[in-house]
mmCIF file of C-alpha atoms in Angstrom:
data_model
loop_
_atom_site.group_PDB
_atom_site.id
_atom_site.type_symbol
_atom_site.label_atom_id
_atom_site.label_comp_id
_atom_site.label_asym_id
_atom_site.label_seq_id
_atom_site.Cartn_x
_atom_site.Cartn_y
_atom_site.Cartn_z
ATOM 1 C CA MET A 81 -20.274 27.581 3.405
ATOM 2 C CA SER A 82 -20.751 25.854 6.782
ATOM 3 C CA HIS A 83 -18.025 25.755 9.426
ATOM 4 C CA LYS A 84 -17.531 22.053 8.738
ATOM 5 C CA GLU A 85 -17.250 22.614 4.986
ATOM 6 C CA ASP A 86 -14.804 25.466 5.584
ATOM 7 C CA ASN A 87 -12.567 23.222 7.706
ATOM 8 C CA GLU A 88 -12.706 20.497 5.064
ATOM 9 C CA GLU A 89 -11.756 23.005 2.358
ATOM 10 C CA LYS A 90 -8.773 24.204 4.392
ATOM 11 C CA ARG A 91 -7.584 20.645 4.869
ATOM 12 C CA ARG A 92 -8.022 19.911 1.186
ATOM 13 C CA CYS A 93 -5.920 22.927 0.231
ATOM 14 C CA HIS A 94 -3.107 22.310 2.694
ATOM 15 C CA ARG A 95 0.405 22.569 1.346
ATOM 16 C CA THR A 96 2.044 19.207 0.753
ATOM 17 C CA ASP A 97 5.419 18.066 -0.527
ATOM 18 C CA LEU A 98 3.997 14.697 -1.563
ATOM 19 C CA TYR A 99 2.546 15.920 -4.863
ATOM 20 C CA ALA A 100 5.713 17.662 -6.037
ATOM 21 C CA SER A 101 6.566 17.170 -9.712
ATOM 22 C CA ILE A 102 8.767 14.138 -10.457
ATOM 23 C CA PRO A 103 11.189 14.271 -13.431
ATOM 24 C CA ARG A 104 10.288 12.072 -16.403
ATOM 25 C CA THR A 105 13.776 10.574 -16.134
ATOM 26 C CA CYS A 106 12.616 8.737 -13.005
ATOM 27 C CA LEU A 107 10.796 5.425 -13.072
ATOM 28 C CA PRO A 108 7.559 5.438 -11.037
ATOM 29 C CA ILE A 109 9.087 3.193 -8.366
ATOM 30 C CA VAL A 110 9.051 4.842 -4.941
ATOM 31 C CA TYR A 111 11.409 3.978 -2.096
ATOM 32 C CA HIS A 112 13.571 5.485 0.632
ATOM 33 C CA PRO A 113 16.256 3.811 2.770
ATOM 34 C CA ASP A 114 14.318 5.031 5.800
ATOM 35 C CA TYR A 115 11.658 2.376 5.029
ATOM 36 C CA ASN A 116 13.887 -0.171 6.749
ATOM 37 C CA ILE A 117 13.500 -0.352 10.527
ATOM 38 C CA THR A 118 16.685 -1.096 12.456
ATOM 39 C CA PHE A 119 17.114 -0.245 16.123
ATOM 40 C CA MET A 120 19.102 -2.234 18.689
ATOM 41 C CA GLY A 121 17.776 -5.490 17.228
ATOM 42 C CA LEU A 122 14.228 -4.799 18.437
ATOM 43 C CA GLU A 123 12.916 -5.266 14.897
ATOM 44 C CA LYS A 124 13.942 -8.943 15.159
ATOM 45 C CA LEU A 125 11.259 -9.461 17.808
ATOM 46 C CA HIS A 126 8.640 -9.153 15.060
ATOM 47 C CA PRO A 127 8.262 -11.847 12.350
ATOM 48 C CA PHE A 128 8.208 -9.187 9.639
ATOM 49 C CA ASP A 129 11.487 -8.681 7.772
ATOM 50 C CA ALA A 130 11.912 -4.983 8.527
ATOM 51 C CA GLY A 131 14.695 -4.697 5.944
ATOM 52 C CA LYS A 132 12.751 -6.377 3.123
ATOM 53 C CA TRP A 133 12.216 -3.212 1.117
ATOM 54 C CA GLY A 134 15.903 -2.395 0.857
ATOM 55 C CA LYS A 135 16.612 -5.921 -0.347
ATOM 56 C CA VAL A 136 14.025 -5.563 -3.133
ATOM 57 C CA ILE A 137 15.786 -2.419 -4.340
ATOM 58 C CA ARG A 138 19.211 -4.072 -4.096
ATOM 59 C CA PHE A 139 18.048 -6.995 -6.266
ATOM 60 C CA LEU A 140 16.567 -4.608 -8.867
ATOM 61 C CA LYS A 141 19.846 -2.665 -8.942
ATOM 62 C CA GLU A 142 21.842 -5.867 -9.385
ATOM 63 C CA GLU A 143 19.664 -6.661 -12.409
ATOM 64 C CA GLN A 144 20.345 -3.099 -13.686
ATOM 65 C CA PHE A 145 16.632 -2.381 -13.802
ATOM 66 C CA ILE A 146 16.942 0.692 -11.596
ATOM 67 C CA ASN A 147 19.667 2.895 -10.182
ATOM 68 C CA ASP A 148 19.857 5.705 -7.649
ATOM 69 C CA GLY A 149 19.357 8.249 -10.421
ATOM 70 C CA ASN A 150 16.018 6.974 -11.728
ATOM 71 C CA LEU A 151 14.410 5.878 -8.460
ATOM 72 C CA VAL A 152 11.782 8.162 -6.888
ATOM 73 C CA GLU A 153 12.766 8.991 -3.317
ATOM 74 C CA ALA A 154 9.808 8.843 -0.948
ATOM 75 C CA ARG A 155 9.077 11.751 1.367
ATOM 76 C CA GLU A 156 7.768 11.472 4.897
ATOM 77 C CA ALA A 157 4.057 12.236 5.290
ATOM 78 C CA ALA A 158 3.695 15.336 7.474
ATOM 79 C CA GLU A 159 1.050 15.701 10.168
ATOM 80 C CA GLU A 160 -1.033 17.913 7.881
ATOM 81 C CA ASP A 161 -0.981 15.139 5.274
ATOM 82 C CA LEU A 162 -2.028 12.524 7.830
ATOM 83 C CA LEU A 163 -4.889 14.687 9.098
ATOM 84 C CA ILE A 164 -6.620 14.313 5.732
ATOM 85 C CA VAL A 165 -7.690 10.911 7.092
ATOM 86 C CA HIS A 166 -6.517 10.424 10.656
ATOM 87 C CA THR A 167 -8.106 12.050 13.676
ATOM 88 C CA LYS A 168 -5.993 14.339 15.817
ATOM 89 C CA ARG A 169 -6.862 12.132 18.768
ATOM 90 C CA TYR A 170 -5.408 9.063 17.045
ATOM 91 C CA LEU A 171 -2.170 10.842 16.082
ATOM 92 C CA ASN A 172 -1.798 12.077 19.657
ATOM 93 C CA ARG A 173 -2.177 8.514 20.932
ATOM 94 C CA LEU A 174 0.893 7.557 18.861
ATOM 95 C CA LYS A 175 2.889 9.798 21.193
ATOM 96 C CA TRP A 176 2.535 7.042 23.787
ATOM 97 C CA SER A 177 5.106 4.264 23.397
ATOM 98 C CA LEU A 178 2.650 1.722 24.833
ATOM 99 C CA VAL A 179 0.217 2.410 21.971
ATOM 100 C CA VAL A 180 2.944 1.967 19.339
ATOM 101 C CA ALA A 181 4.168 -1.216 21.044
ATOM 102 C CA THR A 182 0.628 -2.598 20.828
ATOM 103 C CA ILE A 183 0.170 -1.649 17.148
ATOM 104 C CA THR A 184 3.541 -3.039 16.063
ATOM 105 C CA GLU A 185 3.396 -5.996 18.478
ATOM 106 C CA ILE A 186 6.934 -5.289 19.697
ATOM 107 C CA PRO A 187 6.396 -5.169 23.503
ATOM 108 C CA PRO A 188 9.839 -3.742 24.495
ATOM 109 C CA LEU A 189 8.969 -0.495 22.677
ATOM 110 C CA LEU A 190 6.808 0.476 25.619
ATOM 111 C CA PHE A 191 9.962 0.961 27.702
ATOM 112 C CA LEU A 192 11.546 3.413 25.225
ATOM 113 C CA PRO A 193 11.062 7.193 25.311
ATOM 114 C CA ASN A 194 8.615 8.219 22.619
ATOM 115 C CA PHE A 195 11.087 10.459 20.784
ATOM 116 C CA LEU A 196 13.097 7.321 19.972
ATOM 117 C CA VAL A 197 9.956 5.429 18.953
ATOM 118 C CA GLN A 198 9.002 8.315 16.683
ATOM 119 C CA ARG A 199 12.434 8.423 15.064
ATOM 120 C CA LYS A 200 13.187 4.711 14.750
ATOM 121 C CA VAL A 201 9.746 3.194 14.177
ATOM 122 C CA LEU A 202 7.088 5.736 13.243
ATOM 123 C CA ARG A 203 9.226 7.853 10.912
ATOM 124 C CA PRO A 204 9.918 4.833 8.648
ATOM 125 C CA LEU A 205 6.174 4.068 8.625
ATOM 126 C CA ARG A 206 5.330 7.712 7.834
ATOM 127 C CA THR A 207 7.879 7.643 5.001
ATOM 128 C CA GLN A 208 6.287 4.522 3.526
ATOM 129 C CA THR A 209 2.917 6.242 3.842
ATOM 130 C CA GLY A 210 4.243 9.260 1.978
ATOM 131 C CA GLY A 211 5.564 6.859 -0.660
ATOM 132 C CA THR A 212 2.117 5.380 -1.277
ATOM 133 C CA ILE A 213 0.573 8.847 -1.629
ATOM 134 C CA MET A 214 3.312 9.883 -4.072
ATOM 135 C CA ALA A 215 2.892 6.660 -6.050
ATOM 136 C CA GLY A 216 -0.831 7.359 -6.440
ATOM 137 C CA LYS A 217 -0.138 10.574 -8.334
ATOM 138 C CA LEU A 218 2.616 8.910 -10.367
ATOM 139 C CA ALA A 219 0.334 6.029 -11.346
ATOM 140 C CA VAL A 220 -2.190 8.448 -12.843
ATOM 141 C CA GLU A 221 0.544 10.331 -14.712
ATOM 142 C CA ARG A 222 2.533 7.319 -15.963
ATOM 143 C CA GLY A 223 -0.023 4.502 -16.094
ATOM 144 C CA TRP A 224 1.583 2.558 -13.242
ATOM 145 C CA ALA A 225 3.572 3.055 -10.063
ATOM 146 C CA ILE A 226 4.963 0.832 -7.332
ATOM 147 C CA ASN A 227 5.621 1.797 -3.738
ATOM 148 C CA VAL A 228 8.095 -0.723 -2.347
ATOM 149 C CA GLY A 229 6.248 -0.727 0.972
ATOM 150 C CA GLY A 230 2.698 -0.229 2.231
ATOM 151 C CA PHE A 231 0.070 -1.315 4.757
ATOM 152 C CA HIS A 232 -3.621 -2.177 4.988
ATOM 153 C CA HIS A 233 -4.734 -2.717 8.599
ATOM 154 C CA CYS A 234 -4.797 0.851 9.891
ATOM 155 C CA SER A 235 -7.942 2.970 9.612
ATOM 156 C CA SER A 236 -8.543 6.616 10.457
ATOM 157 C CA ASP A 237 -8.767 6.063 14.207
ATOM 158 C CA ARG A 238 -7.034 2.785 15.004
ATOM 159 C CA GLY A 239 -3.874 0.921 14.050
ATOM 160 C CA GLY A 240 -2.921 -2.744 14.235
ATOM 161 C CA GLY A 241 -0.995 -5.539 12.561
ATOM 162 C CA PHE A 242 2.208 -3.450 12.328
ATOM 163 C CA CYS A 243 0.264 -0.709 10.524
ATOM 164 C CA ALA A 244 0.222 2.700 12.210
ATOM 165 C CA TYR A 245 -0.953 4.818 9.261
ATOM 166 C CA ALA A 246 -3.722 4.354 6.688
ATOM 167 C CA ASP A 247 -1.647 4.793 3.542
ATOM 168 C CA ILE A 248 -4.179 3.298 1.109
ATOM 169 C CA THR A 249 -6.986 5.516 2.404
ATOM 170 C CA LEU A 250 -4.701 8.549 2.300
ATOM 171 C CA ALA A 251 -3.545 7.877 -1.268
ATOM 172 C CA ILE A 252 -7.152 7.547 -2.453
ATOM 173 C CA LYS A 253 -8.346 10.645 -0.578
ATOM 174 C CA PHE A 254 -5.476 12.653 -2.084
ATOM 175 C CA LEU A 255 -6.470 11.463 -5.558
ATOM 176 C CA PHE A 256 -10.143 12.325 -5.039
ATOM 177 C CA GLU A 257 -9.302 15.790 -3.736
ATOM 178 C CA ARG A 258 -6.377 16.776 -5.950
ATOM 179 C CA VAL A 259 -6.654 14.992 -9.305
ATOM 180 C CA GLU A 260 -9.473 15.905 -11.647
ATOM 181 C CA GLY A 261 -11.024 12.895 -13.351
ATOM 182 C CA ILE A 262 -10.509 10.470 -10.473
ATOM 183 C CA SER A 263 -13.968 9.668 -9.140
ATOM 184 C CA ARG A 264 -13.999 5.851 -8.969
ATOM 185 C CA VAL A 265 -11.327 3.654 -7.399
ATOM 186 C CA THR A 266 -11.100 -0.127 -7.176
ATOM 187 C CA ILE A 267 -8.988 -1.698 -4.446
ATOM 188 C CA ILE A 268 -7.759 -5.205 -5.299
ATOM 189 C CA ASP A 269 -6.327 -6.560 -2.051
ATOM 190 C CA LEU A 270 -4.507 -9.870 -2.546
ATOM 191 C CA ASP A 271 -2.519 -9.933 0.688
ATOM 192 C CA ALA A 272 -3.174 -13.110 2.700
ATOM 193 C CA HIS A 273 -4.891 -11.024 5.391
ATOM 194 C CA GLN A 274 -8.167 -9.133 5.164
ATOM 195 C CA GLY A 275 -7.537 -5.426 4.470
ATOM 196 C CA ASN A 276 -9.722 -4.180 7.284
ATOM 197 C CA GLY A 277 -8.131 -0.727 7.548
ATOM 198 C CA HIS A 278 -9.197 0.660 4.183
ATOM 199 C CA GLU A 279 -12.448 -1.288 4.455
ATOM 200 C CA ARG A 280 -13.441 0.530 7.637
ATOM 201 C CA ASP A 281 -12.522 3.877 6.068
ATOM 202 C CA PHE A 282 -14.558 3.340 2.888
ATOM 203 C CA LEU A 283 -17.485 1.476 4.424
ATOM 204 C CA ASP A 284 -20.067 4.003 3.201
ATOM 205 C CA ASP A 285 -18.169 5.442 0.220
ATOM 206 C CA ARG A 286 -19.767 4.284 -3.030
ATOM 207 C CA ARG A 287 -16.858 5.698 -5.054
ATOM 208 C CA VAL A 288 -14.617 2.862 -3.829
ATOM 209 C CA PHE A 289 -15.120 -0.762 -4.921
ATOM 210 C CA ILE A 290 -13.213 -3.295 -2.817
ATOM 211 C CA MET A 291 -12.242 -6.803 -3.867
ATOM 212 C CA ASP A 292 -10.515 -8.669 -1.041
ATOM 213 C CA MET A 293 -9.178 -12.225 -1.275
ATOM 214 C CA TYR A 294 -7.699 -13.622 1.929
ATOM 215 C CA ASN A 295 -7.299 -16.592 4.261
ATOM 216 C CA ARG A 296 -10.605 -16.679 6.128
ATOM 217 C CA TYR A 297 -9.085 -18.183 9.291
ATOM 218 C CA ILE A 298 -6.383 -15.656 10.180
ATOM 219 C CA TYR A 299 -6.052 -12.095 11.517
ATOM 220 C CA PRO A 300 -7.936 -9.787 11.576
ATOM 221 C CA GLY A 301 -11.317 -11.475 11.085
ATOM 222 C CA ASP A 302 -12.975 -8.056 11.166
ATOM 223 C CA GLU A 303 -16.647 -8.770 10.503
ATOM 224 C CA TYR A 304 -17.632 -5.106 10.714
ATOM 225 C CA ALA A 305 -15.075 -4.148 8.025
ATOM 226 C CA LYS A 306 -16.193 -7.006 5.763
ATOM 227 C CA ARG A 307 -19.399 -5.087 5.098
ATOM 228 C CA ALA A 308 -17.355 -2.781 2.839
ATOM 229 C CA ILE A 309 -16.148 -5.607 0.579
ATOM 230 C CA LYS A 310 -18.059 -5.671 -2.704
ATOM 231 C CA ARG A 311 -16.377 -8.885 -3.901
ATOM 232 C CA LYS A 312 -15.236 -11.103 -1.045
ATOM 233 C CA VAL A 313 -13.157 -14.232 -1.728
ATOM 234 C CA GLU A 314 -12.383 -16.229 1.398
ATOM 235 C CA LEU A 315 -9.698 -18.889 1.048
ATOM 236 C CA ASP A 316 -9.028 -22.062 3.042
ATOM 237 C CA TRP A 317 -5.770 -23.126 4.682
ATOM 238 C CA GLY A 318 -3.180 -24.337 2.194
ATOM 239 C CA THR A 319 -4.815 -23.019 -0.993
ATOM 240 C CA GLU A 320 -2.418 -23.779 -3.891
ATOM 241 C CA ASP A 321 -1.538 -22.128 -7.209
ATOM 242 C CA SER A 322 -4.131 -23.613 -9.530
ATOM 243 C CA GLU A 323 -7.173 -22.795 -7.413
ATOM 244 C CA TYR A 324 -5.709 -19.472 -6.294
ATOM 245 C CA LEU A 325 -4.869 -18.114 -9.747
ATOM 246 C CA GLN A 326 -8.194 -19.278 -11.139
ATOM 247 C CA LYS A 327 -10.006 -17.340 -8.411
ATOM 248 C CA VAL A 328 -7.824 -14.256 -8.862
ATOM 249 C CA GLU A 329 -8.586 -14.102 -12.577
ATOM 250 C CA LEU A 330 -12.282 -14.924 -12.242
ATOM 251 C CA HIS A 331 -13.034 -12.413 -9.490
ATOM 252 C CA MET A 332 -10.725 -9.678 -10.760
ATOM 253 C CA GLU A 333 -12.308 -9.809 -14.212
ATOM 254 C CA GLY A 334 -15.749 -9.784 -12.591
ATOM 255 C CA THR A 335 -14.776 -6.819 -10.457
ATOM 256 C CA LEU A 336 -13.454 -4.757 -13.374
ATOM 257 C CA ASN A 337 -16.414 -5.687 -15.581
ATOM 258 C CA GLU A 338 -18.847 -4.618 -12.864
ATOM 259 C CA VAL A 339 -17.272 -1.197 -12.292
ATOM 260 C CA LEU A 340 -14.645 0.389 -14.556
ATOM 261 C CA PRO A 341 -12.493 2.475 -12.188
ATOM 262 C CA ASP A 342 -10.272 5.453 -12.900
ATOM 263 C CA ILE A 343 -7.414 3.735 -11.031
ATOM 264 C CA ILE A 344 -6.692 0.358 -9.418
ATOM 265 C CA VAL A 345 -5.039 0.297 -6.003
ATOM 266 C CA TYR A 346 -3.373 -3.104 -5.830
ATOM 267 C CA ASN A 347 -2.129 -4.548 -2.549
ATOM 268 C CA ALA A 348 0.344 -7.215 -3.673
ATOM 269 C CA GLY A 349 1.246 -8.862 -0.359
ATOM 270 C CA THR A 350 3.594 -11.841 -0.648
ATOM 271 C CA ASP A 351 2.480 -13.481 2.605
ATOM 272 C CA ILE A 352 0.513 -15.902 0.407
ATOM 273 C CA LEU A 353 3.841 -17.702 -0.195
ATOM 274 C CA ASP A 354 4.016 -21.357 0.813
ATOM 275 C CA GLY A 355 5.612 -21.592 4.249
ATOM 276 C CA ASP A 356 4.745 -18.066 5.368
ATOM 277 C CA PRO A 357 4.335 -18.250 9.173
ATOM 278 C CA LEU A 358 1.289 -15.992 9.192
ATOM 279 C CA GLY A 359 -0.411 -16.316 5.792
ATOM 280 C CA GLY A 360 -1.333 -19.997 5.900
ATOM 281 C CA LEU A 361 -1.559 -20.377 2.107
ATOM 282 C CA SER A 362 0.622 -22.469 -0.233
ATOM 283 C CA ILE A 363 1.362 -20.309 -3.269
ATOM 284 C CA SER A 364 4.664 -20.818 -5.101
ATOM 285 C CA PRO A 365 7.020 -17.992 -6.116
ATOM 286 C CA GLN A 366 5.906 -18.566 -9.724
ATOM 287 C CA GLY A 367 2.289 -18.273 -8.581
ATOM 288 C CA ILE A 368 2.950 -14.879 -7.010
ATOM 289 C CA ILE A 369 4.689 -13.646 -10.146
ATOM 290 C CA LYS A 370 1.790 -14.859 -12.290
ATOM 291 C CA ARG A 371 -0.739 -13.217 -9.945
ATOM 292 C CA ASP A 372 0.885 -9.815 -10.346
ATOM 293 C CA GLU A 373 1.037 -10.300 -14.096
ATOM 294 C CA LEU A 374 -2.696 -11.088 -14.213
ATOM 295 C CA VAL A 375 -3.543 -7.845 -12.397
ATOM 296 C CA PHE A 376 -1.329 -5.639 -14.566
ATOM 297 C CA ARG A 377 -2.460 -7.341 -17.768
ATOM 298 C CA ALA A 378 -6.153 -6.869 -16.926
ATOM 299 C CA ALA A 379 -5.507 -3.217 -16.096
ATOM 300 C CA LYS A 380 -3.486 -2.549 -19.248
ATOM 301 C CA ARG A 381 -6.122 -4.181 -21.442
ATOM 302 C CA ARG A 382 -8.671 -1.709 -20.090
ATOM 303 C CA GLY A 383 -6.345 1.312 -19.954
ATOM 304 C CA ILE A 384 -6.575 1.628 -16.172
ATOM 305 C CA PRO A 385 -3.570 2.933 -14.196
ATOM 306 C CA VAL A 386 -2.290 0.755 -11.341
ATOM 307 C CA LEU A 387 -0.877 1.786 -7.969
ATOM 308 C CA MET A 388 0.845 -1.240 -6.429
ATOM 309 C CA MET A 389 2.123 -1.686 -2.864
ATOM 310 C CA THR A 390 4.236 -4.670 -1.761
ATOM 311 C CA SER A 391 2.749 -4.906 1.761
ATOM 312 C CA GLY A 392 2.955 -8.161 3.790
ATOM 313 C CA GLY A 393 5.382 -11.059 3.441
ATOM 314 C CA TYR A 394 7.199 -12.718 6.333
ATOM 315 C CA GLN A 395 9.951 -14.848 4.820
ATOM 316 C CA LYS A 396 13.454 -13.769 3.875
ATOM 317 C CA LYS A 397 12.959 -14.931 0.288
ATOM 318 C CA THR A 398 9.965 -12.669 -0.399
ATOM 319 C CA ALA A 399 12.234 -9.748 -1.351
ATOM 320 C CA ARG A 400 13.703 -11.771 -4.218
ATOM 321 C CA ILE A 401 10.214 -12.803 -5.364
ATOM 322 C CA ILE A 402 8.985 -9.186 -5.378
ATOM 323 C CA ALA A 403 12.001 -8.141 -7.442
ATOM 324 C CA ASP A 404 11.510 -11.062 -9.844
ATOM 325 C CA SER A 405 7.836 -10.141 -10.244
ATOM 326 C CA ILE A 406 8.671 -6.539 -11.129
ATOM 327 C CA LEU A 407 11.256 -7.775 -13.649
ATOM 328 C CA ASN A 408 8.648 -10.109 -15.141
ATOM 329 C CA LEU A 409 6.170 -7.231 -15.528
ATOM 330 C CA HIS A 410 8.857 -5.481 -17.558
ATOM 331 C CA ARG A 411 9.628 -8.551 -19.672
ATOM 332 C CA GLN A 412 5.923 -8.923 -20.428
ATOM 333 C CA GLY A 413 5.743 -5.300 -21.609
ATOM 334 C CA LEU A 414 3.383 -4.316 -18.792
ATOM 335 C CA ILE A 415 5.708 -1.675 -17.284
ATOM 336 C CA GLU A 416 8.562 0.346 -18.796
ATOM 337 C CA GLY A 417 12.101 -0.497 -17.767
ATOM 338 C CA ASN A 418 13.599 2.974 -18.059
ATOM 339 C CA ALA A 419 12.432 6.511 -18.690
ATOM 340 C CA ALA A 420 13.450 6.408 -22.342
ATOM 341 C CA GLU A 421 11.098 3.495 -23.026
ATOM 342 C CA GLY A 422 8.153 5.551 -21.841
ATOM 343 C CA GLU A 423 9.003 8.754 -23.711
ATOM 344 C CA GLY A 424 6.992 7.820 -26.758
ATOM 345 C CA SER A 425 3.920 6.798 -24.814
ATOM 346 C CA THR A 426 0.994 9.104 -24.262
ATOM 347 C CA PRO A 427 0.576 9.992 -20.587
ATOM 348 C CA LEU A 428 -2.876 9.945 -19.076
ATOM 349 C CA THR A 429 -4.521 13.367 -19.231
ATOM 350 C CA THR A 430 -5.119 14.644 -15.708
ATOM 351 C CA HIS A 431 -5.452 17.939 -13.961
ATOM 352 C CA MET A 432 -3.973 18.461 -10.525
ATOM 353 C CA THR A 433 -6.191 20.586 -8.327
ATOM 354 C CA PRO A 434 -4.123 23.643 -7.338
ATOM 355 C CA THR A 435 -3.257 23.925 -3.649
ATOM 356 C CA SER A 436 -1.841 26.804 -1.716
ATOM 357 C CA GLY A 437 1.931 26.524 -1.879
ATOM 358 C CA SER A 438 1.763 23.151 -3.629
ATOM 359 C CA ALA A 439 4.725 22.155 -5.724
ATOM 360 C CA GLY A 440 2.730 20.696 -8.409
ATOM 361 C CA SER A 441 -3.790 -16.954 13.991
ATOM 362 C CA THR A 442 -1.357 -14.887 15.368
ATOM 363 C CA SER A 443 -2.504 -11.398 14.861
ATOM 364 C CA THR A 444 0.608 -9.861 13.387
ATOM 365 C CA ALA A 445 0.202 -8.690 9.810
ATOM 366 C CA VAL A 446 0.939 -5.874 7.385
#
């Protein structure tokens, strides 16, 4: 074994808390209160609703769909977890407040000591990243999982668009390395922005098929990353429900007919909503709900597990729409509403690779 292969093997076998066993009494919905960024009002300087994720959970609790006892609590991704994808040099750069201020586009952060930036900004982002990794394993075990958070602009060596960690890349790498039977992944990215982070990371990886449907005129416009997209759907300003949903169904079906993956990683950004200050599209709340239903229905028909992240969305009402979409998926019989409903179903047969100590035109975007 070469020195390089030996180092890769050591990284692959690192101990992680993110693949710990989750009780069957829990729904595969992953969240932690630490997702929400609040610090001296600085979060209000960014158009993103930094408390959106907590509002989604509150709405789902009010509808009695979830409770604190059956929600999966996300764990923060440790440095060893992040090093599966990120370079040490990149992680060290995050120790500079100026770098984090640039990535998050919150300029006053550059004046804060980095220990505060780590605690109040980067820890929430690392916890969301851990949530996506955890949801990947849960999706394979249960047939579906939702991380109420997520990103898609960060790659292994550079962040941007409020994304400091490459959670999609990490979740997929964890699956490839730790779950037997996962050898092909399809990313369906329906956020209004191009998902250039995971595209850069999987540019030369034939195991990953990327469908990306986005507003062609907005951030990031990453031409280099576009080379990774196998099915590219570029939308015009103001695209509305009828055209949008027709294209989603047409290209998603084409994608899944071309390559049958072992899992779908679905980026369900709500910045496509009409009136979103950054997305530039004109999709109604009902259109977003129908979009998510189309993805889950296509996956269920083919027996493919789905990992969903909620990602971008820059209006206060997007939290309610996300919650309503999840409730609709339950009403349509596409996800279970409580652990008891899933007890009679047959879980997907997988084998977890044993690990040492393992417990089982503004630029801002997300």
